[in-house]
Coordinates of C-alpha atoms and ligand atoms in Angstrom, one line a residue:
Chain F
M251 CA -221.0 116.8 -63.9
A252 CA -220.8 113.7 -62.2
Q253 CA -217.2 111.8 -62.3
L254 CA -217.2 108.6 -64.3
R255 CA -215.2 105.5 -63.3
T256 CA -212.0 105.1 -65.4
T257 CA -211.9 101.7 -67.3
P258 CA -209.7 99.1 -65.5
S259 CA -206.7 98.5 -67.1
A260 CA -205.5 94.8 -67.9
T261 CA -202.2 93.0 -68.8
I262 CA -201.1 93.5 -72.5
G263 CA -200.6 89.8 -72.6
P264 CA -197.9 87.7 -74.7
F265 CA -199.2 88.1 -77.9
L266 CA -199.1 92.0 -78.4
A267 CA -197.1 91.5 -81.4
I268 CA -200.2 90.9 -83.5
G269 CA -201.5 94.4 -82.8
L270 CA -199.1 96.8 -81.4
T271 CA -195.5 96.3 -83.1
W272 CA -195.3 99.1 -86.1
D273 CA -192.7 98.8 -88.4
D274 CA -191.9 102.5 -87.6
G275 CA -192.3 102.1 -83.9
P276 CA -188.8 102.4 -82.6
Y277 CA -188.2 105.7 -84.9
V278 CA -189.1 109.2 -83.0
V279 CA -186.9 110.3 -85.9
A280 CA -185.5 108.6 -89.0
P281 CA -182.1 106.9 -88.2
D282 CA -180.3 109.3 -90.6
A283 CA -181.5 112.6 -88.8
P284 CA -178.9 114.7 -87.8
D285 CA -177.8 114.0 -84.1
A286 CA -180.2 110.8 -84.2
I287 CA -179.1 108.5 -81.1
W288 CA -180.3 105.1 -80.2
L289 CA -181.8 104.4 -76.5
R290 CA -180.8 100.9 -75.9
G291 CA -181.4 98.7 -72.8
T292 CA -182.7 95.2 -71.7
V293 CA -185.6 94.5 -69.5
F294 CA -185.0 91.7 -66.7
D295 CA -187.5 90.0 -64.3
G296 CA -186.8 89.3 -60.7
N297 CA -184.8 86.2 -61.5
G298 CA -182.7 88.4 -63.6
D299 CA -183.7 86.8 -66.7
V300 CA -184.7 88.8 -69.7
V301 CA -188.3 89.9 -70.5
P302 CA -188.6 89.0 -74.3
D303 CA -192.2 90.0 -74.3
A304 CA -192.3 93.8 -73.0
M305 CA -193.4 96.7 -74.8
V306 CA -191.5 99.7 -74.1
E307 CA -193.0 103.1 -75.2
T308 CA -191.0 106.6 -74.8
W309 CA -192.6 110.3 -74.9
Q310 CA -190.3 113.3 -74.7
A311 CA -189.8 116.8 -75.6
D312 CA -188.1 117.9 -78.6
P313 CA -184.2 119.1 -78.4
D314 CA -185.5 122.4 -78.0
G315 CA -187.7 121.3 -74.7
G316 CA -191.0 121.6 -76.7
F317 CA -194.0 119.5 -77.3
D318 CA -196.1 119.6 -80.2
H319 CA -199.1 119.6 -78.0
P320 CA -202.0 121.9 -77.3
D321 CA -201.9 121.6 -73.5
D322 CA -198.6 123.2 -73.7
P323 CA -199.1 126.7 -72.0
R324 CA -196.1 128.0 -74.1
G325 CA -197.5 127.1 -77.1
A326 CA -197.4 123.6 -79.3
A327 CA -194.1 123.5 -81.0
A328 CA -193.4 121.2 -83.9
F329 CA -189.8 120.0 -84.4
P330 CA -189.5 118.6 -88.1
G331 CA -189.4 114.8 -88.3
F332 CA -189.8 114.5 -84.8
R333 CA -192.8 112.2 -83.1
G334 CA -191.9 112.7 -79.6
F335 CA -193.3 108.7 -79.2
G336 CA -191.3 105.7 -79.7
R337 CA -192.7 102.2 -79.4
A338 CA -190.3 99.1 -79.1
Y339 CA -190.9 95.6 -78.4
T340 CA -188.3 93.5 -76.5
V341 CA -188.2 90.7 -78.9
D342 CA -184.4 90.9 -79.5
G343 CA -183.3 89.1 -76.6
G344 CA -185.2 91.5 -74.2
Q345 CA -183.7 94.5 -75.8
Y346 CA -185.6 97.7 -76.5
A347 CA -184.2 100.3 -78.8
I348 CA -185.5 103.5 -79.7
C349 CA -184.1 106.0 -82.3
T350 CA -184.4 109.6 -81.0
L351 CA -183.2 113.1 -80.4
K352 CA -182.0 114.2 -77.0
P353 CA -184.5 116.1 -75.4
G354 CA -184.1 119.6 -74.3
R355 CA -184.5 120.7 -70.8
V356 CA -188.5 121.3 -70.0
P357 CA -189.5 123.8 -67.3
D358 CA -190.6 122.3 -64.0
G359 CA -193.2 124.7 -63.2
E360 CA -191.8 125.7 -59.9
G361 CA -189.4 128.1 -61.5
G362 CA -186.5 125.6 -62.3
L363 CA -185.6 123.6 -65.5
Q364 CA -186.1 119.8 -65.6
A365 CA -183.0 117.9 -66.8
P366 CA -183.5 116.2 -70.2
H367 CA -185.4 113.4 -69.4
V368 CA -187.9 110.8 -71.5
D369 CA -191.1 109.5 -69.7
V370 CA -191.2 105.5 -70.3
S371 CA -194.3 103.0 -69.8
V372 CA -193.5 99.1 -69.7
F373 CA -196.2 97.0 -70.5
A374 CA -196.0 92.7 -70.2
R375 CA -197.3 89.8 -69.6
G376 CA -197.5 89.6 -65.9
I377 CA -197.9 93.3 -65.4
L378 CA -201.6 94.3 -65.1
D379 CA -201.1 97.8 -65.4
R380 CA -198.4 99.6 -67.2
V381 CA -195.4 100.8 -65.2
V382 CA -194.0 104.2 -65.7
T383 CA -190.3 105.2 -65.3
R384 CA -187.7 107.7 -66.6
I385 CA -184.7 107.9 -68.6
Y386 CA -182.1 110.7 -67.9
F387 CA -178.6 111.1 -69.1
A388 CA -175.3 110.5 -67.3
D389 CA -173.5 113.4 -69.4
E390 CA -175.7 115.8 -67.8
A391 CA -174.6 115.8 -64.3
E392 CA -175.3 119.4 -63.6
A393 CA -178.7 119.5 -65.2
N394 CA -179.6 116.2 -63.1
A395 CA -178.1 117.5 -59.8
E396 CA -181.0 120.5 -60.3
D397 CA -183.9 118.1 -61.5
V398 CA -186.7 118.0 -59.1
V399 CA -187.7 114.5 -59.9
L400 CA -184.4 113.1 -59.3
R401 CA -184.0 115.2 -56.2
S402 CA -187.2 113.8 -54.7
L403 CA -186.0 110.4 -54.7
P404 CA -184.5 109.0 -51.6
D405 CA -180.6 108.3 -52.7
D406 CA -178.0 108.2 -55.3
A407 CA -178.7 104.2 -55.7
A408 CA -182.3 105.3 -56.6
R409 CA -181.3 107.7 -58.9
R410 CA -179.1 105.5 -60.7
T411 CA -181.6 103.5 -61.7
L412 CA -182.8 106.2 -63.9
I413 CA -179.6 107.6 -65.7
A414 CA -178.7 106.1 -69.0
R415 CA -174.8 105.7 -69.7
P416 CA -173.3 107.0 -73.1
T417 CA -172.7 104.3 -75.6
D418 CA -171.1 104.2 -79.1
D419 CA -174.3 105.3 -80.7
G420 CA -176.1 107.0 -78.1
Y421 CA -177.2 105.8 -74.3
R422 CA -178.0 102.5 -72.5
L423 CA -180.4 102.0 -69.7
D424 CA -181.6 98.6 -68.5
I425 CA -185.0 98.3 -66.8
H426 CA -185.2 95.9 -63.6
L427 CA -188.7 95.0 -62.9
Q428 CA -187.7 93.5 -59.6
G429 CA -184.3 92.7 -57.6
D430 CA -181.6 94.6 -55.9
R431 CA -181.4 96.9 -58.7
E432 CA -185.1 97.4 -59.1
T433 CA -185.7 100.6 -61.1
V434 CA -187.5 103.5 -59.7
F435 CA -191.2 103.6 -61.0
F436 CA -193.4 106.3 -60.9
A437 CA -197.1 106.7 -59.9
V438 CA -198.4 109.1 -62.3
Chain S
M39 CA -210.8 110.2 -56.7
T40 CA -207.6 112.0 -55.8
G41 CA -205.3 114.1 -57.7
T42 CA -201.4 114.8 -57.7
T43 CA -201.0 118.5 -57.3
I44 CA -197.7 120.9 -57.3
R45 CA -197.4 124.6 -56.8
S46 CA -197.4 125.4 -60.6
E47 CA -196.0 128.5 -62.4
L48 CA -197.4 126.9 -65.7
H49 CA -201.2 126.8 -65.8
L50 CA -201.3 122.5 -66.5
P51 CA -203.9 120.4 -66.3
R52 CA -204.0 117.8 -63.3
Y53 CA -205.5 114.1 -64.6
L54 CA -207.2 112.4 -61.6
R55 CA -206.1 109.4 -60.4
E56 CA -208.5 106.6 -59.7
D57 CA -208.8 105.1 -56.2
D58 CA -207.5 101.9 -55.6
A59 CA -211.0 100.5 -54.8
H60 CA -211.6 100.8 -58.7
R61 CA -208.1 100.2 -60.0
T62 CA -206.2 97.3 -61.3
P63 CA -203.3 96.5 -59.1
V64 CA -199.9 95.9 -61.1
A65 CA -199.8 92.5 -59.4
F66 CA -202.4 89.9 -58.5
E67 CA -201.5 86.5 -56.4
G68 CA -203.5 84.3 -58.5
Y69 CA -201.7 85.6 -61.9
R70 CA -198.6 83.6 -61.7
S71 CA -196.7 85.6 -64.3
T72 CA -196.9 88.7 -61.9
G73 CA -194.6 87.0 -59.3
L74 CA -191.4 88.0 -60.9
R75 CA -192.5 91.1 -63.2
A76 CA -194.3 93.1 -61.2
P77 CA -192.2 95.7 -59.5
L78 CA -192.5 95.1 -55.6
R79 CA -191.5 98.7 -54.3
A80 CA -194.0 101.4 -53.7
P81 CA -194.2 103.6 -57.0
V82 CA -192.7 107.1 -56.5
D83 CA -195.3 109.6 -56.7
L84 CA -194.8 111.7 -60.0
P85 CA -196.8 115.2 -60.1
H86 CA -197.8 116.0 -63.4
R87 CA -195.9 118.5 -65.4
L88 CA -195.2 119.1 -68.9
T89 CA -193.9 115.6 -70.1
E90 CA -197.0 114.0 -68.2
V91 CA -200.0 116.1 -69.4
T92 CA -198.8 116.1 -73.0
G93 CA -198.8 112.9 -75.2
P94 CA -198.4 111.7 -78.6
L95 CA -201.6 112.6 -80.9
L96 CA -201.2 109.9 -83.1
G97 CA -203.7 108.9 -86.1
E98 CA -203.4 110.7 -89.4
G99 CA -201.5 108.6 -91.7
R100 CA -201.5 105.3 -89.6
V101 CA -205.1 104.3 -89.7
T102 CA -207.3 103.5 -93.1
A103 CA -211.1 103.1 -92.9
A104 CA -210.3 99.3 -93.9
D105 CA -208.4 99.1 -90.8
A106 CA -211.7 98.8 -88.8
D107 CA -213.2 95.8 -90.3
L108 CA -211.0 92.8 -89.0
T109 CA -213.3 90.4 -91.3
R110 CA -212.2 92.1 -94.7
Q111 CA -208.6 91.7 -94.2
H112 CA -208.1 88.7 -96.6
D113 CA -209.4 87.3 -99.8
G114 CA -212.1 85.2 -98.0
E115 CA -214.3 85.8 -94.6
P116 CA -213.2 84.6 -91.3
Q117 CA -215.2 81.6 -89.5
G118 CA -217.4 82.9 -86.7
Q119 CA -220.1 85.0 -85.2
R120 CA -219.7 88.4 -87.0
I121 CA -220.2 91.2 -84.6
I122 CA -220.2 94.8 -84.4
V123 CA -217.8 96.2 -81.3
H124 CA -218.7 99.8 -80.8
G125 CA -218.7 102.5 -78.0
R126 CA -217.5 105.8 -77.1
V127 CA -214.1 106.8 -75.5
L128 CA -214.7 109.3 -72.7
D129 CA -212.6 110.9 -69.8
S130 CA -213.8 110.7 -66.4
G131 CA -215.4 114.2 -66.7
G132 CA -217.6 112.8 -69.2
K133 CA -216.0 114.7 -72.1
P134 CA -215.8 112.7 -75.5
V135 CA -212.0 112.2 -76.7
P136 CA -212.2 112.8 -80.2
H137 CA -209.8 111.6 -82.9
T138 CA -208.0 109.3 -80.7
L139 CA -206.1 106.2 -81.8
V140 CA -207.8 102.9 -80.9
E141 CA -206.0 99.6 -81.5
V142 CA -207.4 96.3 -80.7
W143 CA -205.9 92.6 -81.2
Q144 CA -207.9 89.4 -80.4
A145 CA -207.8 85.6 -81.0
N146 CA -210.0 83.9 -83.9
A147 CA -213.4 82.3 -83.3
G148 CA -211.4 78.9 -81.9
G149 CA -209.7 81.0 -79.7
R150 CA -206.3 81.0 -81.4
Y151 CA -204.0 83.9 -82.1
R152 CA -201.9 84.2 -85.0
H153 CA -198.6 84.5 -83.0
V154 CA -195.8 82.4 -83.3
V155 CA -195.9 81.7 -79.5
D156 CA -199.5 80.3 -79.5
N157 CA -199.6 76.9 -80.4
W158 CA -202.6 75.3 -78.6
P159 CA -204.4 72.5 -80.8
S160 CA -206.9 75.0 -82.3
P161 CA -206.8 75.9 -86.0
L162 CA -205.5 79.3 -87.5
D163 CA -208.0 80.9 -89.6
P164 CA -206.5 81.8 -93.0
N165 CA -208.6 84.7 -93.2
F166 CA -208.3 86.2 -89.8
T167 CA -205.1 88.2 -88.8
G168 CA -206.9 89.5 -85.5
L169 CA -205.5 93.1 -85.7
G170 CA -207.7 96.1 -86.1
R171 CA -207.1 100.0 -85.7
T172 CA -209.3 103.2 -86.0
L173 CA -209.6 106.8 -84.8
T174 CA -212.6 107.8 -82.7
D175 CA -214.8 110.4 -84.6
G176 CA -215.4 114.1 -83.4
E177 CA -217.9 112.6 -80.6
G178 CA -215.4 109.9 -79.4
R179 CA -217.2 107.2 -81.1
Y180 CA -215.2 104.2 -82.3
E181 CA -216.6 101.2 -84.2
F182 CA -215.0 97.8 -85.2
T183 CA -216.6 95.1 -87.4
T184 CA -214.9 91.6 -86.1
I185 CA -215.8 88.1 -85.4
R186 CA -216.4 86.9 -81.6
P187 CA -213.3 85.6 -80.4
G188 CA -213.2 82.4 -78.5
A189 CA -212.1 81.3 -75.3
Y190 CA -208.5 80.0 -75.0
P191 CA -206.6 77.6 -72.2
W192 CA -203.5 78.8 -71.0
G193 CA -201.0 77.3 -68.1
N194 CA -201.8 79.8 -65.0
H195 CA -203.3 76.8 -63.1
D196 CA -205.1 73.7 -63.4
N197 CA -207.4 73.9 -66.4
A198 CA -207.1 77.3 -66.7
W199 CA -209.3 79.1 -69.5
R200 CA -209.4 82.9 -70.5
P201 CA -212.9 84.3 -71.2
A202 CA -213.4 85.6 -74.5
H203 CA -211.8 89.3 -74.8
I204 CA -210.8 91.9 -77.1
H205 CA -207.5 93.7 -76.1
F206 CA -207.7 97.2 -76.7
S207 CA -204.9 100.1 -76.6
L208 CA -205.5 103.7 -76.0
F209 CA -203.6 107.0 -75.8
G210 CA -206.0 109.7 -75.1
T211 CA -204.2 113.2 -75.5
A212 CA -201.8 113.0 -72.4
F213 CA -199.1 110.5 -71.1
T214 CA -201.2 110.2 -67.8
Q215 CA -204.3 108.8 -69.8
R216 CA -202.4 105.8 -71.7
L217 CA -204.5 102.7 -71.2
V218 CA -204.0 99.0 -72.3
T219 CA -206.7 96.8 -71.2
Q220 CA -209.3 93.9 -72.3
M221 CA -212.9 94.0 -73.3
Y222 CA -215.2 91.0 -72.0
F223 CA -218.3 89.8 -73.5
P224 CA -221.5 89.5 -71.0
D225 CA -222.3 86.6 -68.6
D226 CA -219.1 84.9 -69.7
P227 CA -218.9 81.5 -67.5
L228 CA -215.2 81.6 -67.2
F229 CA -215.0 84.7 -65.3
F230 CA -215.0 82.9 -62.0
Q231 CA -211.6 81.4 -62.5
D232 CA -209.8 83.8 -64.4
P233 CA -207.3 85.8 -62.4
I234 CA -206.7 88.6 -65.1
F235 CA -210.3 89.2 -64.8
N236 CA -210.6 89.0 -61.2
A237 CA -207.5 91.0 -60.6
I238 CA -209.9 94.1 -61.2
P239 CA -211.3 95.2 -57.9
E240 CA -214.9 93.7 -57.8
A241 CA -216.3 97.3 -58.0
A242 CA -214.9 98.1 -61.3
R243 CA -215.2 94.5 -62.9
P244 CA -218.5 95.7 -64.6
L245 CA -216.7 98.3 -66.5
A246 CA -214.7 95.7 -68.4
I247 CA -217.6 93.9 -69.7
S248 CA -219.4 95.0 -72.9
R249 CA -223.2 95.0 -73.6
F250 CA -225.2 93.1 -75.8
D251 CA -226.7 95.7 -78.2
Y252 CA -229.8 94.5 -80.0
E253 CA -230.5 98.1 -81.3
R254 CA -227.3 98.0 -83.2
T255 CA -227.2 94.6 -84.4
V256 CA -227.4 94.6 -88.6
P257 CA -230.3 92.3 -89.7
N258 CA -229.1 89.2 -91.4
W259 CA -225.7 90.5 -91.1
A260 CA -223.9 90.9 -87.3
L261 CA -224.9 91.2 -83.6
A262 CA -223.5 93.9 -81.7
F263 CA -222.0 94.8 -78.5
E264 CA -221.2 98.2 -77.0
W265 CA -218.6 99.1 -74.6
D266 CA -217.6 102.7 -73.6
I267 CA -214.1 103.6 -72.3
V268 CA -213.4 105.9 -69.9
L269 CA -209.8 107.3 -69.4
R270 CA -208.6 109.7 -66.7
G271 CA -209.9 113.0 -66.9
K272 CA -208.8 116.6 -66.0
D273 CA -209.4 118.2 -62.3
Q274 CA -211.8 120.6 -62.6
T275 CA -211.9 122.2 -59.2
P276 CA -210.7 125.5 -58.7
F277 CA -206.6 125.8 -58.5
E278 CA -205.5 126.8 -55.2
T279 CA -202.7 129.0 -55.1
E280 CA -201.7 128.5 -51.1
D281 CA -200.4 125.7 -49.3
D282 CA -200.8 122.9 -51.8
G283 CA -197.5 122.6 -52.8
D284 CA -197.1 119.1 -51.6
I285 CA -198.3 116.0 -53.2
A286 CA -202.1 115.2 -52.6
Ligands
FE2_74 FE1 -205.7 87.4 -75.0

């Protein structure tokens, strides 16, 4: 069959709060779920100013490394109370906050295991197509050292932009859209 | 189109990536807000693995039938031209994407959003929120009833106006398919000066514009526009087992 051209993307614009902010958006799991953690961070622009109108979405494996999805060749795995998907709006001083469970390790398809990670999309006024990054976890040093994606990055400075630090209630990773500490973004 | 390839022990779909000549860039010079926000470094290629070929399958429980009619969310009816916006969600292989969440938001007939930071002097409509949601049916079809949104001014350049548009958000079935975009109306006289429209490569601009659909107008009730949305599809070329370990 002939290929169709894909629909071109456009900026989410400044008024996404009308349509895309859900009351349950940040809750990949309920906040009182056992082992629930908060992933938090601030989104910064190239001036170092906060971006107060971004949407941050997350997608990740469950704590056993499973996905409740038919295209997982290991079989769809439902994890009770776990949605896998989170959506936060940075209206709170440029900060996003996602309540979730730490993901398990997932095969990398090349004989190894990926380190625990969360896929992240960032949308905002001034960004015409979503930008994609990943969140890794600082207390997974051994797994991170083996991770095929982290290993593909040029240096530790690049890797550091993806590694969240432990906090009182979870982990924290700021997202720098530009600047000396520009986050590593991925073409998917 | 090109795809991203890894040698894989898992048989995973690979999603095709639209070529640059038909894909909106992250930044566009004429769109001022991109200046400090669009990343400046080249993105790193991320071959598709399990996290990328799966994605949220949202829907049931999140949407009611009433969410697809933006003219029935208040006691009275909104001002403006009543329209039906419909179409299909397909992947680039032409396969319908069934039961997938479609979210829309838009300005009212006068071009004003119900949002705290939109304060240009055009009145809010007490009978219009501007939010709609639906799931595609088994054949990938969606349909909204709404009012035609108005154009609105913004500060990007001198006497800047956004052409009338409806914002769309789609998930498909994989992280790679996520799409946020805007649907335009045919022959809008404001296209020439709009950097968000013109950021789309010229060859792809027609794909962002709906078609007036006389067949689907409802006599004595509503005009109609048709807009098909195409998400990235799976690469159907046979999987090669030798010498394709690198990124295509
Ligand atoms: Fe808009």
